[in-house]
Amino acid sequence: MSQSKIIERVAQYRQSARTPSRRMKKTLIAAVGIGMAVAVSGCNDDTGKATDKGADAAGSKAPSAGSSTSSGPAGPSGDQPSVPGWQTQTAQKHHFRYDVPAKAEKWKLIEEGTALSYTDKGGQPIVVMTGTANYREGGCGSSPNPKAIGEAGKGQLATVGTTGGGKDGSLQENARNWAGNWGFAAYGGEDHKPKIKVSPAKPIEQGGLNGYTATAEVTVTNRPSSCVPPKAIVHSIAQKLPDGTMHGWVIYADQGVPNALTAAEIKKIMSTVRSTDG
């Protein structure tokens, strides 16, 4: 994503299969050291942290006026895309399935077991997502560079993925936390704190999901080049499983640069989000 530092491939290991029928997957953590000093909140067992210190952990005090809530039933519930010609990504770990446009429209599905993360100064992940997809790798500069994921103008214009797994806080709090935290981490972090406005969480019911959604509006404060977006948008969806764990779906997208996703395009992607249990 547009970010002034390069995401480095810092670890590569094999993840044990949960069932004998699933082959072992190679998991790559792509991490950027953003020197984040603030407490990151939310049910993020992926990061080894499951604290919840309120919905404004990303530095937001004022709610956004323009929350985007997807509407209408999503389907089908299986691996087939709900939009003809689109691609389906399944995140079994977090019980989400969603669709993104076709490869010809510059969308790329990333292997489900690949984890994308932002880290603190000590190299510890603070936000992590799996089951991801990227839009327009190469970003504003249109020069794809797999070793520079996250570098402004050379990363990607949008990323979608899933996170969570803890039990702390409410669904409303976690929806807001995930939106705010990813906006903060992906667009400056502690070194170049972006301005964040997080909307109140709103109920969402579609595709077997019954949870909450929130929106973070991001104003970028450090723009070393025109390919670093002036603004960004983050949307989250939070669902709670019968075991009490809470899981999130997140999309964060550059705004104000060439080929940026429109609000209508983001809404259409969000309308495809569904539960793998549906």
Tab-separated table of C-alpha atoms in Angstrom:
chain	number	residue	atom	x	y	z
A	1	MET	CA	0.000	0.000	0.000
A	2	SER	CA	1.120	3.574	-0.322
A	3	GLN	CA	3.696	3.886	2.424
A	4	SER	CA	7.029	5.615	2.690
A	5	LYS	CA	8.836	2.493	3.814
A	6	ILE	CA	9.395	-0.792	2.107
A	7	ILE	CA	7.671	-3.923	3.309
A	8	GLU	CA	10.439	-6.451	3.731
A	9	ARG	CA	10.055	-10.197	3.472
A	10	VAL	CA	11.286	-10.908	6.963
A	11	ALA	CA	10.184	-14.464	7.637
A	12	GLN	CA	9.241	-17.531	5.711
A	13	TYR	CA	8.108	-20.733	7.332
A	14	ARG	CA	5.810	-23.676	6.877
A	15	GLN	CA	2.509	-23.632	8.684
A	16	SER	CA	1.280	-26.949	10.062
A	17	ALA	CA	-1.819	-28.259	8.369
A	18	ARG	CA	-4.843	-28.376	10.607
A	19	THR	CA	-6.186	-31.495	8.960
A	20	PRO	CA	-4.401	-34.351	7.154
A	21	SER	CA	-6.253	-33.538	3.934
A	22	ARG	CA	-4.787	-30.040	3.667
A	23	ARG	CA	-1.279	-29.722	2.303
A	24	MET	CA	1.234	-27.726	4.285
A	25	LYS	CA	1.376	-24.137	3.138
A	26	LYS	CA	4.314	-21.814	3.004
A	27	THR	CA	3.505	-18.654	4.932
A	28	LEU	CA	5.222	-15.377	4.189
A	29	ILE	CA	5.046	-12.465	6.578
A	30	ALA	CA	5.603	-9.252	4.682
A	31	ALA	CA	6.255	-6.592	7.290
A	32	VAL	CA	7.032	-2.903	7.405
A	33	GLY	CA	8.750	-1.354	10.417
A	34	ILE	CA	6.720	1.740	11.125
A	35	GLY	CA	7.917	2.379	14.687
A	36	MET	CA	4.399	2.404	16.052
A	37	ALA	CA	4.306	3.462	19.690
A	38	VAL	CA	0.575	3.726	20.232
A	39	ALA	CA	-1.383	0.786	21.580
A	40	VAL	CA	-3.103	-1.135	18.823
A	41	SER	CA	-6.466	-2.447	19.902
A	42	GLY	CA	-8.739	-5.179	18.702
A	43	CYS	CA	-9.211	-8.927	18.723
A	44	ASN	CA	-6.038	-9.645	16.816
A	45	ASP	CA	-4.839	-13.060	17.883
A	46	ASP	CA	-2.842	-13.135	14.658
A	47	THR	CA	-0.545	-10.544	16.228
A	48	GLY	CA	-0.325	-12.212	19.599
A	49	LYS	CA	-2.217	-9.279	21.102
A	50	ALA	CA	-5.878	-9.141	22.040
A	51	THR	CA	-6.194	-5.901	23.934
A	52	ASP	CA	-9.088	-3.536	23.541
A	53	LYS	CA	-8.573	0.025	24.679
A	54	GLY	CA	-11.469	1.626	22.855
A	55	ALA	CA	-12.539	2.291	19.328
A	56	ASP	CA	-10.255	5.311	18.898
A	57	ALA	CA	-6.974	3.422	19.271
A	58	ALA	CA	-5.835	4.632	15.863
A	59	GLY	CA	-5.885	8.241	16.979
A	60	SER	CA	-9.413	9.189	15.984
A	61	LYS	CA	-11.724	11.243	18.143
A	62	ALA	CA	-14.280	12.426	15.605
A	63	PRO	CA	-16.636	10.018	13.842
A	64	SER	CA	-16.931	10.107	10.071
A	65	ALA	CA	-20.098	11.322	8.477
A	66	GLY	CA	-19.781	9.085	5.433
A	67	SER	CA	-19.911	5.496	6.612
A	68	SER	CA	-20.371	2.986	3.795
A	69	THR	CA	-22.575	0.015	4.617
A	70	SER	CA	-22.924	-2.648	1.978
A	71	SER	CA	-26.424	-3.878	1.408
A	72	GLY	CA	-28.213	-6.735	-0.257
A	73	PRO	CA	-27.614	-10.437	0.082
A	74	ALA	CA	-24.322	-11.857	-1.103
A	75	GLY	CA	-24.117	-15.204	-2.780
A	76	PRO	CA	-23.603	-17.878	-3.643
A	77	SER	CA	-22.157	-19.219	-0.405
A	78	GLY	CA	-19.670	-21.570	-2.088
A	79	ASP	CA	-16.452	-20.959	-4.009
A	80	GLN	CA	-18.232	-19.611	-7.079
A	81	PRO	CA	-18.087	-15.802	-7.418
A	82	SER	CA	-21.252	-13.859	-6.750
A	83	VAL	CA	-20.363	-11.500	-9.599
A	84	PRO	CA	-19.873	-13.294	-12.941
A	85	GLY	CA	-16.272	-13.128	-14.099
A	86	TRP	CA	-14.869	-12.117	-10.709
A	87	GLN	CA	-12.408	-14.085	-8.555
A	88	THR	CA	-13.267	-15.618	-5.188
A	89	GLN	CA	-10.942	-15.538	-2.169
A	90	THR	CA	-11.660	-17.806	0.784
A	91	ALA	CA	-10.220	-17.207	4.254
A	92	GLN	CA	-11.138	-20.345	6.194
A	93	LYS	CA	-9.244	-19.259	9.306
A	94	HIS	CA	-11.481	-16.231	9.734
A	95	HIS	CA	-14.631	-17.678	8.133
A	96	PHE	CA	-14.903	-15.111	5.349
A	97	ARG	CA	-15.326	-15.452	1.603
A	98	TYR	CA	-15.385	-12.533	-0.823
A	99	ASP	CA	-14.953	-11.660	-4.496
A	100	VAL	CA	-12.778	-9.172	-6.356
A	101	PRO	CA	-12.691	-8.246	-10.046
A	102	ALA	CA	-10.853	-10.353	-12.609
A	103	LYS	CA	-7.118	-10.446	-13.256
A	104	ALA	CA	-7.675	-8.367	-16.374
A	105	GLU	CA	-8.846	-5.561	-14.093
A	106	LYS	CA	-5.523	-5.662	-12.200
A	107	TRP	CA	-6.680	-7.718	-9.213
A	108	LYS	CA	-4.490	-10.477	-7.786
A	109	LEU	CA	-5.454	-13.140	-5.246
A	110	ILE	CA	-2.689	-14.008	-2.781
A	111	GLU	CA	-2.314	-17.528	-1.394
A	112	GLU	CA	-4.576	-17.938	1.627
A	113	GLY	CA	-1.699	-18.844	3.966
A	114	THR	CA	0.313	-15.713	3.159
A	115	ALA	CA	0.265	-13.170	5.986
A	116	LEU	CA	0.747	-9.429	5.406
A	117	SER	CA	1.797	-7.464	8.471
A	118	TYR	CA	2.963	-4.113	9.786
A	119	THR	CA	5.453	-4.322	12.648
A	120	ASP	CA	6.707	-2.184	15.512
A	121	LYS	CA	10.315	-1.050	15.976
A	122	GLY	CA	11.136	-4.408	17.509
A	123	GLY	CA	9.911	-6.243	14.446
A	124	GLN	CA	6.806	-7.620	16.150
A	125	PRO	CA	3.609	-7.709	14.066
A	126	ILE	CA	0.966	-5.264	15.286
A	127	VAL	CA	-1.622	-5.791	12.558
A	128	VAL	CA	-1.786	-8.909	10.387
A	129	MET	CA	-4.097	-10.108	7.655
A	130	THR	CA	-4.406	-13.339	5.688
A	131	GLY	CA	-6.681	-14.433	2.850
A	132	THR	CA	-5.699	-11.300	0.939
A	133	ALA	CA	-6.038	-9.724	-2.505
A	134	ASN	CA	-4.251	-6.751	-4.069
A	135	TYR	CA	-5.380	-4.181	-6.611
A	136	ARG	CA	-2.910	-2.739	-9.135
A	137	GLU	CA	0.425	-3.909	-7.815
A	138	GLY	CA	2.838	-1.241	-8.927
A	139	GLY	CA	0.525	1.415	-7.575
A	140	CYS	CA	0.407	4.891	-9.020
A	141	GLY	CA	3.796	4.356	-10.689
A	142	SER	CA	2.569	1.189	-12.450
A	143	SER	CA	5.919	-0.547	-12.016
A	144	PRO	CA	5.246	-3.785	-10.123
A	145	ASN	CA	8.035	-4.627	-7.724
A	146	PRO	CA	7.380	-7.657	-5.476
A	147	LYS	CA	10.261	-6.631	-3.216
A	148	ALA	CA	8.699	-3.234	-2.542
A	149	ILE	CA	5.202	-4.085	-1.403
A	150	GLY	CA	4.068	-1.069	0.563
A	151	GLU	CA	6.481	1.454	-0.908
A	152	ALA	CA	4.662	4.569	-2.058
A	153	GLY	CA	3.955	4.404	-5.755
A	154	LYS	CA	5.356	0.888	-6.095
A	155	GLY	CA	3.113	-1.137	-3.848
A	156	GLN	CA	-0.587	-1.511	-4.628
A	157	LEU	CA	-3.589	0.792	-4.705
A	158	ALA	CA	-5.770	-1.372	-2.463
A	159	THR	CA	-5.520	-4.451	-0.280
A	160	VAL	CA	-8.254	-6.688	1.085
A	161	GLY	CA	-7.850	-9.317	3.792
A	162	THR	CA	-9.071	-10.912	7.018
A	163	THR	CA	-7.893	-10.697	10.606
A	164	GLY	CA	-8.870	-11.253	14.245
A	165	GLY	CA	-9.496	-14.317	16.355
A	166	GLY	CA	-9.687	-12.898	19.895
A	167	LYS	CA	-12.612	-12.493	22.272
A	168	ASP	CA	-12.022	-9.060	23.806
A	169	GLY	CA	-14.416	-6.157	23.354
A	170	SER	CA	-17.622	-5.944	21.388
A	171	LEU	CA	-18.212	-6.365	17.674
A	172	GLN	CA	-18.815	-2.625	17.382
A	173	GLU	CA	-15.496	-1.821	19.058
A	174	ASN	CA	-13.584	-4.296	16.957
A	175	ALA	CA	-15.112	-3.071	13.698
A	176	ARG	CA	-13.938	0.453	14.541
A	177	ASN	CA	-10.552	-0.718	15.797
A	178	TRP	CA	-9.780	-2.697	12.669
A	179	ALA	CA	-10.747	0.169	10.375
A	180	GLY	CA	-8.736	2.711	12.348
A	181	ASN	CA	-5.705	0.542	13.044
A	182	TRP	CA	-5.201	-0.469	9.423
A	183	GLY	CA	-5.628	3.120	8.280
A	184	PHE	CA	-3.046	4.244	10.802
A	185	ALA	CA	-0.527	1.492	10.047
A	186	ALA	CA	-0.802	1.529	6.250
A	187	TYR	CA	-0.648	5.291	5.784
A	188	GLY	CA	2.136	6.589	7.975
A	189	GLY	CA	2.176	4.946	11.385
A	190	GLU	CA	3.882	6.544	14.336
A	191	ASP	CA	6.614	8.146	12.219
A	192	HIS	CA	4.179	10.071	10.025
A	193	LYS	CA	0.883	9.942	11.873
A	194	PRO	CA	-2.055	10.216	9.507
A	195	LYS	CA	-5.254	11.921	10.546
A	196	ILE	CA	-7.998	9.366	11.091
A	197	LYS	CA	-11.760	9.736	11.441
A	198	VAL	CA	-13.574	6.529	12.340
A	199	SER	CA	-17.324	6.262	11.885
A	200	PRO	CA	-19.705	4.718	14.401
A	201	ALA	CA	-20.168	1.002	13.739
A	202	LYS	CA	-23.355	0.030	11.912
A	203	PRO	CA	-25.116	-3.341	11.751
A	204	ILE	CA	-24.576	-5.421	8.631
A	205	GLU	CA	-26.401	-8.591	7.657
A	206	GLN	CA	-25.607	-10.384	4.397
A	207	GLY	CA	-24.354	-13.713	3.104
A	208	GLY	CA	-24.663	-15.483	6.440
A	209	LEU	CA	-22.945	-12.622	8.290
A	210	ASN	CA	-24.585	-10.819	11.172
A	211	GLY	CA	-22.142	-8.262	12.475
A	212	TYR	CA	-20.982	-4.649	12.259
A	213	THR	CA	-19.140	-2.472	9.773
A	214	ALA	CA	-17.144	0.730	10.238
A	215	THR	CA	-15.272	3.181	8.030
A	216	ALA	CA	-12.037	5.082	8.599
A	217	GLU	CA	-11.283	8.174	6.536
A	218	VAL	CA	-7.538	8.788	6.355
A	219	THR	CA	-5.711	12.019	5.577
A	220	VAL	CA	-2.059	11.343	4.759
A	221	THR	CA	0.367	13.800	6.369
A	222	ASN	CA	3.602	12.807	4.606
A	223	ARG	CA	3.638	12.848	0.777
A	224	PRO	CA	7.212	12.572	-0.547
A	225	SER	CA	5.845	11.988	-4.056
A	226	SER	CA	2.634	12.508	-6.013
A	227	CYS	CA	2.055	8.746	-5.954
A	228	VAL	CA	1.587	8.850	-2.194
A	229	PRO	CA	-2.173	9.379	-1.877
A	230	PRO	CA	-3.490	12.486	-0.151
A	231	LYS	CA	-6.285	10.421	1.337
A	232	ALA	CA	-7.345	6.812	1.844
A	233	ILE	CA	-10.434	4.894	2.891
A	234	VAL	CA	-10.720	1.808	5.075
A	235	HIS	CA	-13.819	-0.331	5.557
A	236	SER	CA	-14.158	-3.205	8.003
A	237	ILE	CA	-16.701	-5.925	8.723
A	238	ALA	CA	-16.696	-7.737	12.071
A	239	GLN	CA	-18.423	-11.033	12.782
A	240	LYS	CA	-18.613	-13.216	15.890
A	241	LEU	CA	-18.423	-16.999	15.735
A	242	PRO	CA	-20.280	-19.405	18.060
A	243	ASP	CA	-17.066	-19.977	20.043
A	244	GLY	CA	-17.023	-16.276	20.975
A	245	THR	CA	-14.078	-15.293	18.773
A	246	MET	CA	-14.373	-12.190	16.612
A	247	HIS	CA	-13.039	-11.955	13.087
A	248	GLY	CA	-12.656	-9.060	10.678
A	249	TRP	CA	-12.644	-8.359	6.955
A	250	VAL	CA	-10.805	-5.198	5.900
A	251	ILE	CA	-10.252	-3.247	2.689
A	252	TYR	CA	-7.908	-0.245	2.634
A	253	ALA	CA	-7.551	1.796	-0.527
A	254	ASP	CA	-5.642	4.824	-1.800
A	255	GLN	CA	-7.759	7.792	-2.818
A	256	GLY	CA	-6.865	10.807	-4.944
A	257	VAL	CA	-4.343	9.066	-7.232
A	258	PRO	CA	-4.795	7.711	-10.773
A	259	ASN	CA	-6.825	4.475	-11.003
A	260	ALA	CA	-7.949	4.638	-7.369
A	261	LEU	CA	-11.011	2.556	-6.528
A	262	THR	CA	-14.266	4.484	-6.529
A	263	ALA	CA	-16.785	4.349	-3.693
A	264	ALA	CA	-19.113	2.358	-5.958
A	265	GLU	CA	-16.399	-0.198	-6.757
A	266	ILE	CA	-15.557	-0.649	-3.091
A	267	LYS	CA	-19.237	-1.006	-2.200
A	268	LYS	CA	-19.655	-3.704	-4.856
A	269	ILE	CA	-16.712	-5.673	-3.452
A	270	MET	CA	-18.103	-5.321	0.069
A	271	SER	CA	-21.473	-6.621	-1.099
A	272	THR	CA	-19.830	-9.962	-1.953
A	273	VAL	CA	-18.482	-10.597	1.562
A	274	ARG	CA	-20.058	-13.690	3.088
A	275	SER	CA	-19.488	-16.325	5.715
A	276	THR	CA	-17.821	-19.603	4.843
A	277	ASP	CA	-20.330	-21.183	7.239
A	278	GLY	CA	-23.332	-19.979	5.267
